[in-house]
XYZ file of C-alpha atoms in Angstrom:
767
model
C -133.619 -105.721 -17.215
C -133.539 -109.386 -16.391
C -135.040 -112.611 -17.604
C -137.164 -114.117 -14.866
C -135.911 -117.559 -13.823
C -138.352 -120.450 -14.025
C -141.157 -120.394 -11.437
C -141.791 -124.126 -10.908
C -145.171 -125.299 -9.669
C -145.417 -125.422 -5.888
C -147.865 -126.207 -3.163
C -146.667 -123.211 -1.166
C -149.188 -121.405 0.969
C -150.121 -117.748 0.525
C -147.971 -115.196 2.279
C -148.950 -114.553 5.854
C -149.743 -111.255 7.471
C -147.145 -108.593 6.840
C -146.986 -107.448 10.460
C -143.413 -106.728 11.547
C -142.093 -107.751 14.917
C -138.858 -106.396 16.412
C -138.042 -109.873 17.680
C -137.907 -111.187 14.122
C -134.958 -108.992 13.150
C -131.399 -109.496 14.314
C -129.013 -106.635 14.868
C -126.899 -105.172 12.064
C -123.862 -107.151 13.082
C -125.509 -110.503 12.605
C -128.132 -109.855 9.957
C -125.829 -110.145 6.965
C -124.123 -113.316 8.044
C -127.377 -114.927 9.089
C -128.945 -114.032 5.758
C -126.113 -115.561 3.776
C -126.082 -118.698 5.889
C -129.813 -119.272 5.758
C -130.245 -118.554 2.045
C -131.496 -121.694 0.278
C -128.988 -121.943 -2.544
C -129.352 -124.410 -5.429
C -127.050 -125.344 -8.258
C -128.431 -127.147 -11.284
C -126.888 -128.384 -14.491
C -129.549 -126.688 -16.603
C -127.867 -123.318 -16.087
C -124.897 -124.019 -18.298
C -125.054 -120.809 -20.300
C -121.751 -118.938 -20.309
C -122.166 -115.304 -19.337
C -118.821 -113.658 -19.897
C -120.011 -110.070 -19.614
C -119.520 -108.626 -16.169
C -122.530 -106.885 -14.675
C -125.063 -108.317 -17.058
C -128.488 -106.819 -17.476
C -130.477 -110.007 -17.937
C -130.564 -113.211 -15.941
C -130.813 -116.586 -17.664
C -134.209 -118.034 -18.280
C -134.544 -121.757 -17.682
C -135.868 -123.942 -20.480
C -139.215 -124.788 -18.844
C -140.420 -121.276 -18.096
C -144.025 -120.894 -16.970
C -144.054 -117.127 -16.600
C -147.414 -116.664 -18.276
C -149.092 -118.234 -15.241
C -147.527 -115.595 -12.966
C -148.309 -112.454 -14.973
C -151.598 -110.930 -15.998
C -151.942 -108.316 -18.728
C -151.098 -104.677 -18.025
C -153.130 -101.683 -19.162
C -150.475 -100.085 -21.313
C -152.565 -96.963 -21.963
C -152.524 -96.204 -18.228
C -148.751 -96.715 -18.007
C -149.423 -99.595 -15.683
C -146.510 -101.415 -14.070
C -146.120 -104.185 -11.525
C -144.630 -103.781 -8.072
C -143.292 -106.445 -5.746
C -144.981 -106.292 -2.344
C -142.449 -107.780 0.085
C -144.033 -109.012 3.307
C -142.443 -108.326 6.657
C -141.241 -111.057 8.969
C -138.152 -113.191 8.828
C -139.712 -115.888 6.648
C -137.800 -118.447 4.628
C -138.222 -118.352 1.748
C -138.970 -114.685 1.261
C -142.671 -114.003 0.741
C -143.927 -111.441 -1.717
C -146.561 -110.899 -4.369
C -147.080 -108.820 -7.496
C -149.494 -105.907 -7.551
C -150.389 -103.517 -10.352
C -149.767 -99.797 -10.154
C -150.444 -96.979 -12.614
C -147.841 -94.269 -13.095
C -150.613 -91.903 -14.124
C -152.049 -89.995 -11.169
C -155.282 -88.054 -11.118
C -156.839 -85.677 -8.525
C -157.795 -87.692 -5.483
C -155.712 -90.666 -6.625
C -152.590 -90.565 -4.482
C -149.720 -92.500 -5.997
C -148.394 -95.440 -4.025
C -144.915 -94.867 -2.646
C -142.457 -97.449 -3.883
C -138.726 -97.947 -4.126
C -136.741 -99.176 -7.115
C -133.938 -101.694 -6.769
C -130.727 -101.238 -8.748
C -128.333 -104.169 -8.642
C -126.050 -106.287 -10.810
C -127.475 -109.570 -11.929
C -125.461 -112.643 -11.056
C -123.608 -114.412 -13.855
C -123.056 -117.588 -11.839
C -125.144 -120.723 -11.355
C -126.239 -120.013 -7.788
C -129.888 -119.221 -7.283
C -132.433 -119.217 -4.480
C -136.216 -119.335 -4.157
C -138.799 -116.784 -3.097
C -142.550 -117.128 -2.743
C -144.229 -114.970 -5.377
C -147.864 -115.210 -4.382
C -148.564 -118.943 -4.036
C -145.702 -120.018 -6.310
C -142.021 -120.655 -5.734
C -139.848 -118.620 -8.094
C -136.134 -118.997 -8.632
C -134.079 -115.806 -8.456
C -130.355 -115.179 -8.512
C -128.424 -115.318 -5.257
C -127.592 -111.622 -5.691
C -131.246 -110.628 -5.908
C -132.103 -112.829 -2.941
C -129.438 -111.119 -0.802
C -130.655 -107.711 -1.957
C -134.261 -108.524 -1.005
C -133.129 -109.707 2.414
C -131.145 -106.509 2.959
C -134.062 -104.322 1.852
C -136.437 -106.167 4.169
C -134.089 -105.780 7.144
C -133.535 -102.111 6.310
C -137.312 -101.644 6.207
C -137.618 -103.251 9.647
C -134.920 -100.951 11.005
C -136.835 -97.948 9.702
C -139.969 -99.228 11.423
C -138.144 -99.742 14.705
C -136.710 -96.244 14.486
C -140.232 -94.936 13.842
C -141.494 -96.648 16.956
C -138.634 -95.247 19.010
C -139.321 -91.764 17.725
C -143.035 -92.108 18.407
C -142.298 -93.318 21.923
C -140.017 -90.362 22.525
C -142.605 -88.016 21.009
C -145.347 -89.402 23.246
C -143.189 -88.960 26.355
C -142.392 -85.395 25.381
C -146.067 -84.713 24.642
C -147.129 -86.010 28.050
C -144.657 -83.703 29.755
C -145.748 -80.739 27.614
C -149.447 -81.393 28.268
C -148.921 -81.662 32.028
C -146.991 -78.434 31.949
C -149.698 -76.765 29.854
C -152.475 -77.901 32.223
C -150.475 -76.598 35.169
C -150.388 -73.223 33.469
C -154.092 -73.184 32.599
C -155.377 -74.128 36.094
C -154.333 -71.050 38.136
C -154.324 -68.584 35.306
C -157.966 -67.483 35.736
C -157.325 -65.771 39.049
C -154.075 -64.191 38.140
C -154.084 -60.513 37.251
C -150.420 -59.677 37.574
C -147.995 -60.186 34.732
C -150.989 -60.464 32.414
C -148.950 -59.984 29.276
C -146.611 -62.867 30.094
C -149.488 -65.116 31.174
C -151.350 -64.360 27.953
C -148.450 -65.696 25.924
C -148.161 -68.753 28.166
C -151.882 -69.490 27.882
C -151.723 -69.168 24.103
C -148.809 -71.604 23.964
C -150.475 -74.015 26.381
C -153.706 -74.095 24.411
C -151.713 -74.785 21.268
C -149.955 -77.678 22.959
C -153.191 -79.242 24.123
C -154.758 -78.847 20.680
C -151.674 -80.369 19.134
C -151.868 -83.312 21.520
C -155.506 -83.972 20.699
C -154.884 -83.911 16.941
C -151.468 -85.447 17.005
C -152.079 -87.578 13.946
C -151.301 -84.590 11.744
C -148.181 -83.586 13.635
C -145.035 -83.349 11.517
C -142.294 -85.741 12.459
C -144.701 -88.689 12.580
C -146.442 -88.638 9.213
C -143.072 -88.388 7.512
C -142.412 -91.923 8.707
C -145.837 -93.476 8.298
C -144.816 -94.787 4.856
C -142.431 -97.315 6.371
C -145.243 -99.244 8.069
C -146.671 -102.324 6.424
C -145.140 -104.139 3.444
C -142.335 -102.773 1.308
C -143.189 -101.992 -2.321
C -140.322 -102.473 -4.777
C -139.891 -102.217 -8.517
C -137.510 -104.967 -9.646
C -137.363 -105.512 -13.367
C -136.348 -109.138 -12.893
C -139.749 -109.827 -11.316
C -141.991 -106.985 -12.473
C -141.627 -107.524 -16.232
C -142.775 -110.598 -18.110
C -139.496 -111.420 -19.812
C -141.169 -113.957 -22.097
C -143.098 -111.157 -23.821
C -141.008 -109.070 -26.193
C -143.877 -106.596 -26.587
C -144.179 -106.036 -22.839
C -140.416 -105.694 -22.424
C -140.308 -103.044 -25.142
C -143.174 -101.104 -23.551
C -141.869 -101.360 -19.991
C -138.360 -100.314 -21.013
C -139.847 -97.125 -22.455
C -141.419 -96.485 -19.030
C -138.254 -97.097 -17.034
C -137.186 -93.415 -16.969
C -140.558 -92.558 -15.418
C -140.360 -95.531 -13.050
C -137.051 -94.344 -11.593
C -138.005 -90.684 -11.576
C -141.217 -91.413 -9.640
C -139.662 -93.885 -7.201
C -139.537 -92.632 -3.634
C -135.984 -93.930 -3.437
C -133.584 -95.992 -5.519
C -131.743 -98.650 -3.526
C -128.334 -99.487 -4.988
C -127.162 -102.925 -3.901
C -123.398 -103.495 -4.086
C -123.491 -106.954 -2.544
C -122.536 -108.253 0.880
C -119.571 -106.640 2.560
C -116.445 -108.472 3.628
C -117.046 -110.541 6.766
C -115.098 -110.021 9.968
C -113.215 -113.284 9.499
C -112.171 -112.218 5.998
C -111.031 -108.852 7.311
C -108.809 -110.496 9.912
C -106.974 -112.332 7.135
C -105.397 -109.013 6.161
C -101.731 -108.518 7.179
C -101.409 -107.700 10.913
C -100.929 -104.046 11.784
C -97.904 -103.005 13.871
C -99.465 -102.021 17.197
C -99.881 -103.650 20.589
C -103.088 -104.692 22.297
C -102.605 -101.972 24.904
C -103.235 -99.392 22.179
C -106.872 -100.454 21.945
C -107.671 -98.153 24.872
C -106.448 -95.153 22.870
C -109.085 -93.923 20.415
C -106.393 -92.253 18.284
C -104.583 -95.569 17.790
C -105.349 -97.888 14.859
C -105.809 -100.691 17.381
C -109.073 -99.093 18.484
C -110.373 -98.719 14.919
C -111.028 -102.415 14.379
C -110.827 -104.596 11.299
C -114.052 -103.512 9.598
C -112.239 -101.647 6.852
C -115.298 -101.345 4.621
C -117.295 -99.701 7.410
C -114.422 -97.296 8.052
C -114.016 -96.401 4.383
C -117.701 -95.445 4.428
C -116.796 -93.171 7.348
C -113.959 -91.675 5.299
C -116.326 -90.972 2.404
C -118.775 -89.275 4.764
C -115.939 -87.143 6.144
C -114.899 -86.127 2.636
C -118.526 -85.342 1.781
C -118.636 -83.112 4.859
C -115.716 -81.077 3.524
C -112.868 -82.604 5.555
C -109.452 -82.435 3.965
C -107.789 -85.764 3.314
C -104.869 -84.848 5.573
C -107.228 -84.200 8.479
C -108.828 -87.654 8.420
C -107.373 -89.650 11.300
C -107.093 -92.911 9.379
C -104.776 -91.277 6.862
C -102.127 -90.687 9.507
C -101.410 -94.408 9.776
C -99.949 -95.651 6.503
C -100.604 -99.386 6.946
C -104.181 -98.868 8.075
C -104.836 -96.433 5.233
C -103.606 -98.988 2.692
C -106.125 -101.482 4.058
C -108.858 -98.860 3.663
C -107.804 -98.262 0.046
C -108.012 -102.003 -0.616
C -111.503 -101.985 0.891
C -112.474 -99.100 -1.416
C -111.141 -101.057 -4.399
C -113.240 -104.072 -3.412
C -116.328 -101.877 -3.247
C -115.549 -100.300 -6.625
C -115.040 -103.762 -8.135
C -118.645 -104.691 -7.462
C -120.286 -105.750 -10.763
C -122.849 -102.978 -10.253
C -120.337 -100.352 -11.370
C -119.866 -102.108 -14.734
C -123.519 -102.602 -15.685
C -125.022 -100.313 -18.314
C -128.572 -100.239 -16.933
C -127.449 -98.589 -13.683
C -126.495 -95.422 -15.564
C -130.058 -94.201 -16.037
C -131.224 -95.836 -12.802
C -129.018 -93.637 -10.642
C -128.946 -90.480 -12.787
C -132.751 -90.224 -12.956
C -133.310 -91.070 -9.278
C -134.763 -88.370 -7.039
C -133.039 -89.964 -4.069
C -130.642 -92.904 -3.939
C -129.022 -94.886 -1.172
C -126.065 -97.235 -1.599
C -126.092 -100.422 0.432
C -123.173 -102.774 0.963
C -124.354 -105.470 3.347
C -125.528 -103.682 6.484
C -123.605 -100.527 5.511
C -125.283 -97.672 3.693
C -124.504 -94.186 2.446
C -126.477 -91.774 0.306
C -125.496 -91.298 -3.336
C -125.385 -87.550 -2.768
C -122.691 -88.082 -0.140
C -120.663 -90.154 -2.590
C -120.910 -87.380 -5.193
C -119.760 -84.762 -2.682
C -116.905 -87.027 -1.568
C -115.742 -87.433 -5.185
C -115.843 -83.660 -5.660
C -113.774 -83.184 -2.501
C -111.152 -85.639 -3.758
C -110.729 -83.526 -6.881
C -110.467 -80.319 -4.852
C -107.867 -81.950 -2.606
C -105.901 -83.123 -5.642
C -105.715 -79.660 -7.196
C -105.526 -77.693 -3.930
C -104.561 -78.496 -0.374
C -103.269 -82.025 -1.081
C -101.698 -81.451 -4.517
C -98.215 -82.340 -3.278
C -99.547 -85.476 -1.612
C -101.147 -86.788 -4.812
C -97.936 -86.108 -6.769
C -95.491 -87.698 -4.338
C -97.388 -90.394 -2.430
C -97.254 -94.026 -3.610
C -100.027 -94.833 -6.046
C -101.551 -97.387 -3.644
C -102.439 -94.521 -1.283
C -104.210 -92.293 -3.791
C -105.143 -94.191 -6.982
C -108.234 -95.899 -5.492
C -109.611 -92.471 -4.556
C -108.942 -91.113 -8.044
C -110.567 -94.159 -9.625
C -113.591 -93.659 -7.380
C -113.768 -89.997 -8.390
C -113.584 -90.818 -12.122
C -116.327 -93.419 -11.859
C -118.580 -90.982 -10.024
C -117.826 -88.339 -12.632
C -119.349 -90.452 -15.410
C -122.678 -90.326 -13.597
C -122.574 -86.796 -12.220
C -121.564 -85.018 -15.424
C -124.617 -86.376 -17.245
C -126.809 -85.552 -14.253
C -125.435 -82.003 -14.341
C -126.300 -81.651 -18.023
C -129.877 -82.816 -17.442
C -130.444 -80.657 -14.365
C -129.109 -77.527 -16.095
C -131.247 -78.116 -19.191
C -128.376 -78.890 -21.568
C -128.786 -81.229 -24.485
C -127.859 -84.863 -23.989
C -127.731 -86.833 -27.226
C -127.332 -90.562 -27.712
C -124.041 -90.495 -29.590
C -121.714 -89.371 -26.732
C -123.582 -91.669 -24.355
C -122.862 -94.633 -26.633
C -119.171 -93.714 -26.642
C -118.877 -93.062 -22.932
C -120.730 -96.110 -21.605
C -119.841 -98.654 -24.277
C -117.550 -100.469 -21.835
C -120.436 -101.372 -19.537
C -121.905 -104.821 -19.703
C -125.271 -106.170 -20.778
C -126.087 -109.786 -21.529
C -128.623 -108.696 -24.149
C -126.517 -106.740 -26.631
C -129.501 -104.653 -27.691
C -129.429 -103.068 -24.251
C -126.133 -101.366 -25.096
C -128.451 -98.939 -26.899
C -131.799 -99.333 -25.145
C -130.383 -98.785 -21.636
C -129.340 -95.232 -22.564
C -132.473 -94.000 -24.328
C -134.031 -92.712 -21.103
C -131.224 -90.151 -20.708
C -131.553 -88.603 -24.176
C -133.424 -85.291 -24.217
C -132.834 -84.202 -27.808
C -133.739 -85.896 -31.071
C -133.794 -82.801 -33.254
C -136.578 -82.959 -35.817
C -136.403 -86.748 -35.858
C -138.651 -89.191 -34.066
C -137.385 -90.808 -30.888
C -135.623 -94.153 -31.127
C -137.692 -96.720 -29.231
C -136.795 -100.100 -27.765
C -138.025 -103.036 -29.815
C -137.045 -106.505 -28.615
C -138.554 -108.162 -31.662
C -135.589 -106.936 -33.752
C -132.236 -108.759 -33.920
C -129.136 -107.036 -32.559
C -127.629 -106.271 -35.972
C -130.786 -104.477 -37.109
C -130.923 -102.506 -33.852
C -127.348 -101.284 -34.386
C -127.990 -100.369 -38.026
C -131.119 -98.439 -37.021
C -129.146 -96.666 -34.285
C -126.467 -95.509 -36.722
C -129.101 -94.373 -39.195
C -130.938 -92.440 -36.476
C -127.745 -90.740 -35.249
C -126.872 -89.600 -38.780
C -130.424 -88.316 -39.198
C -130.293 -86.386 -35.907
C -126.755 -84.959 -36.120
C -126.454 -84.540 -39.924
C -122.980 -86.009 -39.433
C -121.384 -89.444 -39.745
C -119.348 -88.971 -36.556
C -121.064 -92.077 -35.180
C -118.823 -94.078 -37.581
C -115.631 -92.892 -35.871
C -113.431 -95.397 -34.091
C -111.868 -98.709 -34.964
C -114.474 -100.776 -36.758
C -113.638 -104.067 -35.071
C -116.284 -106.713 -34.579
C -116.733 -108.777 -31.430
C -119.828 -110.924 -30.979
C -121.512 -109.718 -34.164
C -119.333 -110.409 -37.211
C -122.505 -110.244 -39.317
C -122.570 -106.458 -38.924
C -121.642 -104.348 -41.958
C -118.106 -102.952 -41.708
C -119.395 -99.400 -41.198
C -121.665 -100.223 -38.236
C -119.925 -99.965 -34.836
C -120.094 -103.070 -32.685
C -121.215 -101.566 -29.388
C -120.314 -104.763 -27.551
C -116.606 -103.922 -27.873
C -115.399 -102.220 -24.746
C -113.519 -98.972 -25.159
C -110.770 -97.719 -22.916
C -110.610 -94.382 -21.152
C -108.135 -93.009 -23.717
C -110.255 -94.197 -26.649
C -113.112 -92.041 -25.396
C -110.741 -89.066 -25.454
C -109.717 -89.991 -29.005
C -113.326 -90.087 -30.168
C -114.239 -86.804 -28.482
C -111.207 -85.022 -29.960
C -111.612 -86.532 -33.429
C -115.218 -85.339 -33.561
C -113.898 -81.741 -33.356
C -112.162 -81.893 -36.747
C -113.784 -80.669 -39.986
C -112.222 -82.798 -42.710
C -115.383 -82.496 -44.820
C -115.787 -78.805 -44.073
C -119.315 -77.777 -43.208
C -120.907 -80.390 -45.440
C -123.723 -82.520 -44.067
C -124.056 -86.262 -44.282
C -125.687 -87.479 -47.499
C -125.944 -91.188 -46.853
C -128.405 -93.735 -48.156
C -128.761 -97.165 -46.581
C -129.573 -99.838 -49.146
C -131.133 -103.156 -48.146
C -130.185 -102.490 -44.528
C -126.510 -103.301 -45.183
C -124.977 -101.028 -47.809
C -124.184 -97.399 -46.988
C -123.918 -95.118 -50.006
C -122.168 -91.757 -49.526
C -120.445 -89.184 -51.736
C -116.846 -88.363 -50.902
C -113.319 -87.807 -52.222
C -110.313 -90.105 -52.490
C -107.145 -88.556 -51.025
C -104.396 -91.120 -51.468
C -103.236 -94.719 -50.998
C -101.218 -95.881 -47.999
C -97.608 -96.684 -48.894
C -96.126 -97.732 -45.545
C -97.352 -98.259 -41.966
C -95.483 -98.396 -38.669
C -95.873 -100.695 -35.711
C -98.619 -100.269 -33.105
C -97.881 -97.665 -30.436
C -98.204 -98.650 -26.811
C -97.759 -95.939 -24.195
C -95.377 -93.370 -25.771
C -93.641 -92.654 -22.460
C -92.715 -96.317 -21.963
C -89.410 -97.761 -23.142
C -91.099 -99.690 -25.937
C -93.100 -96.618 -26.857
C -89.902 -94.616 -27.268
C -88.547 -97.265 -29.645
C -91.772 -97.134 -31.653
C -91.599 -93.340 -31.803
C -88.033 -93.517 -33.115
C -89.047 -96.067 -35.766
C -91.938 -93.851 -36.840
C -89.546 -90.930 -37.271
C -87.409 -93.002 -39.613
C -90.493 -93.767 -41.718
C -91.431 -90.078 -41.779
C -88.120 -88.925 -43.238
C -87.747 -91.876 -45.607
C -87.482 -90.621 -49.205
C -90.090 -91.774 -51.726
C -88.334 -90.250 -54.743
C -91.132 -87.704 -55.139
C -90.640 -84.356 -56.796
C -93.284 -82.561 -54.757
C -93.629 -83.235 -51.040
C -96.892 -82.007 -49.413
C -94.987 -80.462 -46.474
C -92.320 -77.799 -46.535
C -91.114 -78.836 -43.059
C -91.117 -82.615 -42.519
C -89.992 -82.289 -38.883
C -92.803 -79.910 -37.995
C -95.327 -82.052 -39.861
C -94.198 -85.131 -37.923
C -94.538 -83.653 -34.430
C -97.901 -82.073 -35.270
C -99.045 -85.476 -36.524
C -97.983 -87.028 -33.208
C -100.171 -84.513 -31.367
C -103.073 -84.770 -33.809
C -102.693 -81.054 -34.490
C -104.088 -80.214 -31.033
C -102.736 -79.848 -27.506
C -104.857 -81.438 -24.780
C -104.995 -78.924 -21.963
C -105.625 -81.711 -19.473
C -106.992 -85.195 -19.360
C -110.696 -85.625 -18.752
C -110.862 -85.069 -15.003
C -113.879 -85.676 -12.810
C -115.907 -82.595 -11.971
C -118.957 -83.682 -9.946
C -121.053 -81.256 -7.978
C -119.700 -79.575 -4.892
C -121.310 -79.511 -1.460
C -123.747 -76.819 -2.579
C -124.844 -78.834 -5.604
C -123.069 -76.566 -8.094
C -120.779 -77.763 -10.864
C -117.124 -77.290 -9.957
C -116.445 -75.838 -13.399
C -118.654 -74.207 -15.947
C -119.671 -76.309 -18.922
C -117.762 -73.896 -21.175
C -114.588 -74.577 -19.203
C -115.151 -78.318 -19.384
C -115.580 -78.095 -23.156
C -112.208 -76.365 -23.609
C -110.130 -79.517 -23.295
C -107.800 -78.846 -26.222
C -106.449 -76.130 -28.481
C -104.686 -75.874 -31.818
C -100.934 -76.342 -31.838
C -98.831 -73.188 -32.093
C -95.226 -72.441 -32.985
C -94.325 -72.282 -29.288
C -95.309 -75.932 -28.908
C -92.482 -76.967 -31.257
C -89.759 -76.654 -28.611
C -92.016 -78.172 -25.944
C -92.437 -81.332 -28.018
C -88.692 -81.910 -28.191
C -88.323 -81.076 -24.504
C -90.808 -83.886 -23.873
C -88.785 -86.254 -26.082
C -85.660 -85.338 -24.121
C -87.440 -85.831 -20.808
C -88.198 -89.453 -21.709
C -84.582 -90.325 -20.928
C -84.528 -88.378 -17.648
C -84.554 -90.663 -14.610
C -86.411 -87.957 -12.671
C -88.873 -87.183 -15.463
C -91.974 -88.159 -13.470
C -91.238 -85.622 -10.753
C -90.005 -83.070 -13.284
C -93.072 -83.343 -15.517
C -95.680 -83.465 -12.763
C -94.310 -80.669 -10.586
C -92.471 -78.205 -12.792
C -93.591 -78.277 -16.377
C -97.279 -78.582 -17.135
C -96.684 -77.750 -20.789
C -94.563 -80.876 -21.213
C -97.263 -82.926 -19.503
C -99.865 -81.455 -21.883
C -97.764 -82.540 -24.867
C -97.420 -86.044 -23.445
C -101.188 -86.265 -22.929
C -101.716 -85.121 -26.529
C -99.305 -87.658 -28.001
C -100.758 -90.461 -25.872
C -104.354 -89.613 -26.775
C -103.523 -89.418 -30.498
C -101.267 -92.448 -30.918
C -102.245 -95.009 -28.274
C -102.964 -98.402 -29.904
C -102.743 -96.845 -33.391
C -100.251 -96.809 -36.264
C -98.265 -94.133 -38.084
C -98.602 -94.215 -41.863
C -97.386 -92.365 -44.903
C -99.169 -92.208 -48.239
C -97.701 -92.529 -51.729
C -97.710 -88.757 -52.192
C -96.084 -88.171 -48.803
C -98.977 -87.373 -46.456
C -98.369 -88.378 -42.826
C -101.075 -89.647 -40.530
C -102.186 -91.780 -37.584
C -104.675 -94.569 -38.229
C -106.249 -97.669 -36.708
C -104.168 -100.651 -35.631
C -105.790 -102.855 -38.292
C -104.781 -100.700 -41.279
C -102.266 -102.071 -43.793
C -100.371 -100.965 -46.850
C -102.493 -100.263 -49.945
C -105.461 -99.159 -47.832
C -107.120 -95.970 -49.105
C -107.614 -92.614 -47.372
C -110.960 -90.971 -48.177
C -113.165 -88.168 -46.895
C -116.915 -88.811 -46.809
C -119.388 -85.949 -46.731
C -120.440 -85.130 -43.174
C -117.372 -86.838 -41.712
C -115.270 -84.911 -39.166
C -112.168 -86.976 -40.042
C -110.904 -88.994 -43.012
C -111.579 -92.728 -43.080
C -109.378 -95.687 -43.961
C -111.208 -97.796 -46.569
C -110.282 -101.122 -48.088
C -111.612 -102.508 -51.389
C -114.364 -105.036 -50.715
C -114.008 -108.442 -52.374
C -116.249 -109.428 -53.974
C -118.683 -106.633 -54.804
C -122.220 -107.187 -53.531
C -124.561 -108.176 -56.409
C -127.370 -105.817 -57.233
C -125.425 -102.609 -56.735
C -122.931 -102.790 -59.584
C -122.558 -99.582 -61.490
C -123.380 -97.425 -58.480
C -119.746 -97.132 -57.385
C -116.904 -99.173 -56.032
C -117.500 -101.273 -52.903
C -115.423 -100.689 -49.783
C -115.126 -101.980 -46.259
C -114.429 -99.498 -43.477
C -111.313 -99.958 -41.333
C -111.673 -96.858 -39.153
C -111.028 -93.128 -38.934
C -107.600 -91.502 -39.177
C -105.699 -88.244 -38.797
C -104.009 -86.924 -41.961
C -101.843 -83.882 -41.436
C -102.942 -81.123 -43.787
C -106.323 -82.702 -44.552
C -108.331 -82.040 -41.381
C -109.973 -78.693 -42.286
C -111.711 -79.336 -45.582
C -108.623 -79.182 -47.809
C -109.699 -82.362 -49.628
C -113.003 -80.905 -50.836
C -111.275 -79.541 -53.957
C -110.628 -83.083 -55.190
C -113.040 -84.845 -57.579
C -116.062 -86.399 -55.863
C -117.154 -89.990 -56.293
C -119.724 -92.336 -54.807
C -118.633 -94.836 -52.157
C -120.546 -97.988 -51.287
C -119.610 -99.313 -47.845
C -120.509 -102.923 -47.122
């Protein structure tokens, strides 16, 4: 989604004929640089809005917008949308116009083939102009570059069509001449009749084919590239000044991307040759340029060569067999190029999730370079197979600069491909895990942190579907989302996590602020915490009062007596000090007659692990070359298990290994059980605090918890929650129960399987 920049009045003439001419298009090598040089870029003081979110989903709208003069009403009942018709020719500015198109097709009404553009909207002040009909319209520099690249790519397709047609015509002429030569003397030939009969049959078929060549395959498949290019670009195709139209068009976006002939993913312009030459010089002589196995002959276009590497991986080549890998310095430059590509704002934008997952076909463009999305998915799968198979030793021993960019690429691809796998295999995809997984992605309209994911949800239970409504403020959208998730899941798991507030302090304490970005380990924490059953099999029984107060029955467990410092990475030196300090708090006497644990040592180490052992970290498992999932969904779900008595010794072996100078090699190569314990402790304790209650219960809670906070279990909650008395109580609800603010969820050893349900119930009012 994007707000359309102001289209100022202009005396521009209508777009000229869309006929393409080969002379109008430069070669690949010069097209990108020429485009960037010739782009009419403007900077104006009116665009002073600060957009801090990377990869935003909306562009700024200028104060004097006249969008209503550009857009005419759509027939919403016919699922009508607008398309941008981009004219051919190397015009400046770009010439295009808006046309209407219905997504509903009927017999005899062939749907127009169009492509959808997926790109990251610019957060800077640069913008350029395009001709939209007879008006000049300002667009972001990123969109302008993308349109240029799409237009050039379209011209290249047309030129390739002409070349193929020319080759086909030449072949046809030769085949026809040969066929006529067969037919001429065949009448008087009696010998070898059987052979001649076959030759005559083939010759007649060739002649008939030549006469009706318009229907020949191999030509019609490319007819669609002739004429203008039709694109769906939400920045231009949606009237951003109309909240009603935005809401309706957002609901159609899943269909728009599913029905698009192709989705074009624009990652921006690639590094120029002059920028590439600024890289440190490689140690080889100029005479090596004649040797194709020498890095000197590979050139400085590292981004083009990393695309080649990805294609090789997609084709099943082992990492060790790729020639670039044999030269360490050159390979490091390729890894830096891959990092630059993965740092494109596109990867951090939330709207691209559904755009690429729902696409029938997608192509990734980086300047003049391109690669299919399917190839990227296969390359990511191959990286994972190399890591666990043929190249396992390499990934464990090589410097991180040589392998980490590939692993990062594989993880980022996994986020897309796992959801695609669920949808293609008919599994349920609900909104709640999507909100957790993609919360880190950016959107300049905070409502889109929810709306951008609705197109991927295929299950709403017996509830009605949540719909986008841009007439509602962000706080109300988030409250409605929480209410809908509780209604669908019969659980309050959506409330899990640290209830911090970022840009929306007006939110009630129990409503998650989806604008806060979560880390990779926090997602693991949420997924694991949702597996507990602190409230047994009870279902949520909440009531939302006045849109701000959440009423829920529950039980009060205890009050926090002491809290420890925040844990950073447990394996770090500071983390070891924190772990030691926590242990001192755990064994500190409270002068109690009855301790809740018979074995304080065992209770402490189980608390550090959260009572579960993570079998492995969440590793990418995209599809393999044959399009099958690398692991079954059942195997992917088994990411943890309950702790056992045998894990007791392993925990202390891990503690001992923290002081071993060779622990990294020891843990990664020889003892997977120790590594599993470390993963469990990290996932449970990272950026959280250890606490102990007045009656001696141990637990791990949010970083913002303090002494005298209260530990409670709410019905339908998988884990206990840390609550704090609200001051003052909200008027109008006195007598209904005590008011609380929510701090976050926690782990309490001995209270994670419904043990607290025997305590007296009371009513909690969360504000």
